[in-house]
């Protein structure tokens, strides 16, 4: 598909996302009610690649980003079309640009309800729902299970200690992304017998903080790796994105007085993305909708 598209009476051109002022990207996300701040856009531009749809005088009418992990896999996100160009084919055109640039990589994304049928038409298949829990952290948390192991902080320079565990949970290495996420993040690890069996990060995002990734082998471990951050964020706005609909971890989020405010749908094109195995590490909390 060509790198220009005509929408109503004007023509849109695909440009590299790094060539536009971040204020225009921020205005685009505000227009659709997304919480990304300018610094969140700057981070995402460092973490991945993207294009924007601009008109002849430089106005931004859409965006799409992709985050490669090696030569075989990428996550897709920040696919936004302005209200003026929605239902005009801009979203499909943007995704065709992503396909062109990603080649034969396997892809995954988290779709809003509004975009779900578009992604189905482009060959994506549904895998799971993601539940967005968010709210202001209260001073008291619900009772948590007895800790099995030792919980401690981890510095960003020691991040390689969790890389292998994260790869088992996520399905492919994303060390470069984790290194970027760790900048300014609070990181905790859970050890048993001296071995790291889980980890979690907390960083600033949107209206407050996001706790994720959270990687653990069971609900109890995931609860401890989340609670340790919540204890430090009393009075702050926090969100946790998880695919856990039921169970101890989902119950803990609800009992922590976070509200389940929205859902998105994890979809894949190519090989299946989610392959959960019993007693194996699992991504309990996403790094973000675009990052998965």
Coordinates of C-alpha atoms in Angstrom, one line a residue:
X1 CA 0.0 0.0 0.0
X2 CA 1.3 3.5 -0.8
X3 CA 2.7 5.9 1.7
X4 CA 0.0 8.5 1.1
X5 CA -3.7 8.2 1.5
X6 CA -6.5 10.6 0.6
X7 CA -9.0 11.2 3.4
X8 CA -12.0 13.3 2.3
X9 CA -10.5 16.5 0.7
X10 CA -6.9 16.2 1.9
X11 CA -4.0 13.9 1.5
X12 CA -2.1 12.3 4.4
X13 CA 1.6 11.3 4.2
X14 CA 3.4 8.8 6.3
X15 CA 6.3 10.3 8.2
X16 CA 8.7 8.9 10.8
X17 CA 7.4 9.5 14.3
X18 CA 10.7 11.1 15.4
X19 CA 10.3 13.9 12.9
X20 CA 7.3 15.5 14.5
X21 CA 7.0 17.6 17.7
X22 CA 6.0 15.6 20.7
X23 CA 3.3 18.2 21.5
X24 CA 1.5 17.1 18.4
X25 CA 1.6 13.4 19.5
X26 CA 0.4 14.5 23.0
X27 CA -2.5 16.4 21.4
X28 CA -3.4 13.3 19.3
X29 CA -3.6 11.0 22.4
X30 CA -5.6 13.6 24.3
X31 CA -8.1 13.7 21.5
X32 CA -9.0 10.1 22.0
X33 CA -8.8 10.2 25.8
X34 CA -5.5 8.3 26.3
X35 CA -3.4 9.2 29.3
X36 CA 0.0 9.5 27.6
X37 CA 2.1 12.5 28.6
X38 CA 4.7 14.1 26.4
X39 CA 7.4 12.3 28.4
X40 CA 5.6 9.0 27.8
X41 CA 5.6 9.6 24.1
X42 CA 9.3 10.4 24.3
X43 CA 10.0 7.1 26.1
X44 CA 8.0 5.1 23.6
X45 CA 9.9 6.7 20.7
X46 CA 13.2 5.6 22.3
X47 CA 11.8 2.1 22.8
X48 CA 10.5 1.5 19.3
X49 CA 9.7 2.7 15.9
X50 CA 6.7 4.5 14.5
X51 CA 5.0 6.5 11.8
X52 CA 2.5 9.3 11.8
X53 CA -0.1 10.4 9.2
X54 CA 0.4 14.1 8.5
X55 CA -1.3 16.5 6.1
X56 CA 0.3 19.1 3.9
X57 CA 0.8 21.6 6.7
X58 CA 2.1 19.2 9.2
X59 CA -1.0 18.4 11.3
X60 CA -0.9 14.9 12.8
X61 CA -4.0 12.8 12.1
X62 CA -2.8 9.3 13.2
X63 CA 0.0 7.3 14.6
X64 CA 1.2 3.7 14.8
X65 CA 4.2 2.2 16.6
X66 CA 6.0 -1.2 16.7
X67 CA 8.5 -2.6 19.2
X68 CA 10.7 -5.3 17.7
X69 CA 12.2 -8.0 19.9
X70 CA 14.7 -9.7 17.6
X71 CA 14.0 -10.5 14.0
X72 CA 10.9 -12.7 14.5
X73 CA 8.6 -10.8 16.8
X74 CA 7.2 -7.3 17.5
X75 CA 4.5 -5.8 19.6
X76 CA 2.3 -3.1 18.0
X77 CA 0.7 -0.1 19.8
X78 CA -0.2 3.5 19.8
X79 CA -2.4 3.0 16.7
X80 CA -4.4 6.2 17.0
X81 CA -6.6 8.0 14.4
X82 CA -7.9 11.4 15.2
X83 CA -11.7 11.8 15.5
X84 CA -11.8 13.6 12.2
X85 CA -10.4 10.6 10.2
X86 CA -11.9 7.7 12.1
X87 CA -14.0 5.4 9.9
X88 CA -12.2 6.9 6.8
X89 CA -9.7 4.0 6.4
X90 CA -6.8 5.7 8.1
X91 CA -6.3 3.0 10.7
X92 CA -6.1 0.3 8.1
X93 CA -3.7 2.4 6.1
X94 CA -1.5 2.9 9.1
X95 CA -1.5 -0.8 9.9
X96 CA -0.4 -1.6 6.3
X97 CA 2.6 0.7 6.8
X98 CA 3.4 -1.3 10.0
X99 CA 3.2 -4.6 8.2
X100 CA 5.5 -3.3 5.4
X101 CA 8.1 -2.3 7.9
X102 CA 7.8 -5.3 10.2
X103 CA 8.2 -7.8 7.3
X104 CA 7.4 -11.4 8.3
X105 CA 7.6 -10.9 12.1
X106 CA 5.0 -12.4 14.3
X107 CA 2.9 -9.6 15.8
X108 CA 0.8 -9.0 18.9
X109 CA -1.2 -6.0 20.1
X110 CA -3.8 -5.1 22.7
X111 CA -7.0 -3.8 20.9
X112 CA -9.6 -1.4 22.1
X113 CA -13.2 -2.4 21.5
X114 CA -13.4 0.3 18.8
X115 CA -10.5 -1.2 16.8
X116 CA -11.2 -4.9 17.4
X117 CA -13.0 -5.6 14.1
X118 CA -10.3 -3.7 12.1
X119 CA -7.7 -6.0 13.5
X120 CA -9.8 -9.1 12.8
X121 CA -10.1 -8.0 9.2
X122 CA -6.3 -7.6 9.1
X123 CA -5.7 -11.2 10.1
X124 CA -5.3 -10.9 13.9
X125 CA -6.9 -13.5 16.2
X126 CA -8.1 -13.0 19.7
X127 CA -6.2 -14.6 22.6
X128 CA -7.2 -13.0 25.9
X129 CA -8.6 -10.0 27.7
X130 CA -6.5 -7.5 29.6
X131 CA -8.1 -5.9 32.6
X132 CA -7.1 -2.4 33.6
X133 CA -7.2 -1.8 37.4
X134 CA -6.5 1.7 38.6
X135 CA -7.1 4.2 41.4
X136 CA -5.6 6.0 44.3
X137 CA -3.7 3.7 46.7
X138 CA -5.0 3.7 50.3
X139 CA -2.9 3.6 53.4
X140 CA -4.2 0.1 54.3
X141 CA -3.9 -2.9 52.0
X142 CA -5.8 -6.2 52.3
X143 CA -4.2 -9.2 54.1
X144 CA -1.5 -10.9 51.9
X145 CA -0.3 -14.5 52.0
X146 CA 2.7 -15.6 54.0
X147 CA 5.9 -14.7 52.0
X148 CA 7.7 -17.8 50.6
X149 CA 11.2 -16.4 50.0
X150 CA 13.0 -13.2 50.3
X151 CA 11.8 -9.9 48.8
X152 CA 14.4 -7.2 48.0
X153 CA 15.1 -4.3 45.7
X154 CA 17.2 -4.6 42.6
X155 CA 19.3 -1.9 40.9
X156 CA 19.0 -1.2 37.2
X157 CA 22.7 -2.2 36.7
X158 CA 21.8 -5.7 38.0
X159 CA 18.9 -6.1 35.5
X160 CA 20.5 -9.0 33.7
X161 CA 19.7 -11.2 36.8
X162 CA 16.0 -11.2 35.7
X163 CA 16.5 -11.3 32.0
X164 CA 16.3 -15.1 31.6
X165 CA 13.2 -15.3 33.9
X166 CA 11.5 -12.6 31.9
X167 CA 12.3 -14.3 28.6
X168 CA 10.7 -17.5 29.9
X169 CA 7.5 -15.6 30.9
X170 CA 7.3 -13.3 27.9
X171 CA 8.3 -15.8 25.2
X172 CA 11.3 -13.9 23.7
X173 CA 14.1 -11.7 25.0
X174 CA 13.1 -8.1 25.6
X175 CA 16.2 -7.1 27.5
X176 CA 16.7 -3.8 25.7
X177 CA 13.2 -2.7 26.6
X178 CA 13.6 -3.8 30.2
X179 CA 16.8 -1.7 30.4
X180 CA 14.8 1.4 29.2
X181 CA 11.9 0.6 31.6
X182 CA 14.3 0.3 34.5
X183 CA 15.6 3.9 34.1
X184 CA 14.0 5.7 37.1
X185 CA 11.9 2.6 38.0
X186 CA 11.7 0.9 41.3
X187 CA 12.5 -2.8 40.9
X188 CA 11.9 -5.6 43.3
X189 CA 12.8 -9.3 43.1
X190 CA 11.6 -12.4 44.9
X191 CA 14.3 -15.0 45.7
X192 CA 13.9 -18.6 46.9
X193 CA 17.0 -20.6 47.7
X194 CA 19.1 -17.8 46.3
X195 CA 17.3 -18.0 42.9
X196 CA 15.2 -15.2 41.5
X197 CA 11.7 -16.5 40.9
X198 CA 9.8 -13.2 40.3
X199 CA 10.3 -9.5 39.7
X200 CA 8.3 -6.3 39.3
X201 CA 8.8 -2.7 38.3
X202 CA 7.0 0.5 39.2
X203 CA 7.5 3.6 37.1
X204 CA 5.7 6.9 36.4
X205 CA 3.2 6.9 33.6
X206 CA 0.1 8.9 32.6
X207 CA -1.9 10.1 35.6
X208 CA 0.5 8.5 38.1
X209 CA 2.3 5.2 38.2
X210 CA 2.1 1.8 36.5
X211 CA 3.2 -1.4 38.2
X212 CA 4.5 -3.7 35.5
X213 CA 6.0 -5.8 34.3
X214 CA 5.1 -8.2 37.1
X215 CA 6.5 -11.7 36.5
X216 CA 5.8 -14.5 38.9
X217 CA 5.0 -18.3 38.9
X218 CA 1.9 -18.1 41.0
X219 CA -0.7 -15.7 42.4
X220 CA 0.8 -15.5 45.8
X221 CA 4.2 -14.4 44.5
X222 CA 2.6 -11.9 42.2
X223 CA 0.6 -10.4 45.1
X224 CA 3.8 -9.8 47.1
X225 CA 5.6 -8.3 44.1
X226 CA 2.7 -5.9 43.6
X227 CA 2.0 -5.1 47.3
X228 CA 5.7 -4.0 47.9
X229 CA 5.1 -1.2 45.4
X230 CA 1.7 -0.3 46.6
X231 CA 3.0 0.2 50.1
X232 CA 5.3 2.9 48.7
X233 CA 2.6 4.7 46.7
X234 CA 0.0 5.6 49.3
X235 CA -2.1 8.5 48.0
X236 CA -0.7 8.1 44.5
X237 CA -2.7 7.1 41.4
X238 CA -1.7 3.6 40.2
X239 CA -2.7 1.3 37.4
X240 CA -2.0 -2.4 36.9
X241 CA -2.9 -4.1 33.6
X242 CA -3.3 -7.9 33.9
X243 CA -4.9 -10.8 32.1
X244 CA -5.9 -12.4 35.4
X245 CA -9.7 -12.3 35.5
X246 CA -10.2 -14.5 38.6
X247 CA -8.0 -15.9 41.3
X248 CA -6.1 -14.6 44.3
X249 CA -4.2 -11.9 42.3
X250 CA -7.4 -10.5 40.8
X251 CA -9.1 -10.6 44.2
X252 CA -6.1 -8.7 45.7
X253 CA -6.3 -5.9 43.2
X254 CA -10.0 -5.5 43.8
X255 CA -9.6 -5.6 47.6
X256 CA -6.9 -2.9 47.3
X257 CA -9.7 -0.6 46.2
X258 CA -8.5 -0.3 42.6
X259 CA -11.3 -0.2 40.1
X260 CA -11.5 -2.3 37.0
X261 CA -12.0 0.6 34.6
X262 CA -11.6 -1.0 31.1
X263 CA -10.6 -4.0 29.1
X264 CA -8.6 -4.5 25.9
X265 CA -8.1 -7.6 23.9
X266 CA -4.7 -9.3 23.3
X267 CA -4.5 -10.4 19.6
X268 CA -1.8 -12.0 17.5
X269 CA -0.9 -12.4 13.9
X270 CA 1.4 -15.3 13.0
X271 CA 2.3 -17.6 15.8
X272 CA 0.3 -17.6 19.0
X273 CA 1.7 -15.1 21.5
X274 CA 0.4 -16.4 24.9
X275 CA 1.6 -19.9 26.0
X276 CA 1.1 -20.3 29.7
X277 CA 2.5 -23.4 31.4
X278 CA 1.7 -24.6 34.9
X279 CA 4.3 -23.5 37.5
X280 CA 6.3 -21.6 34.9
X281 CA 6.9 -17.8 35.2
X282 CA 4.0 -15.7 33.7
X283 CA 3.5 -12.0 33.0
X284 CA 1.0 -11.1 35.7
X285 CA 1.3 -7.3 35.0
X286 CA 1.9 -5.8 31.6
X287 CA 4.6 -3.2 31.0
X288 CA 1.9 -1.3 29.1
X289 CA -0.7 -1.8 26.4
X290 CA 1.7 -1.0 23.6
X291 CA 4.6 -3.0 25.1
X292 CA 2.6 -6.0 26.4

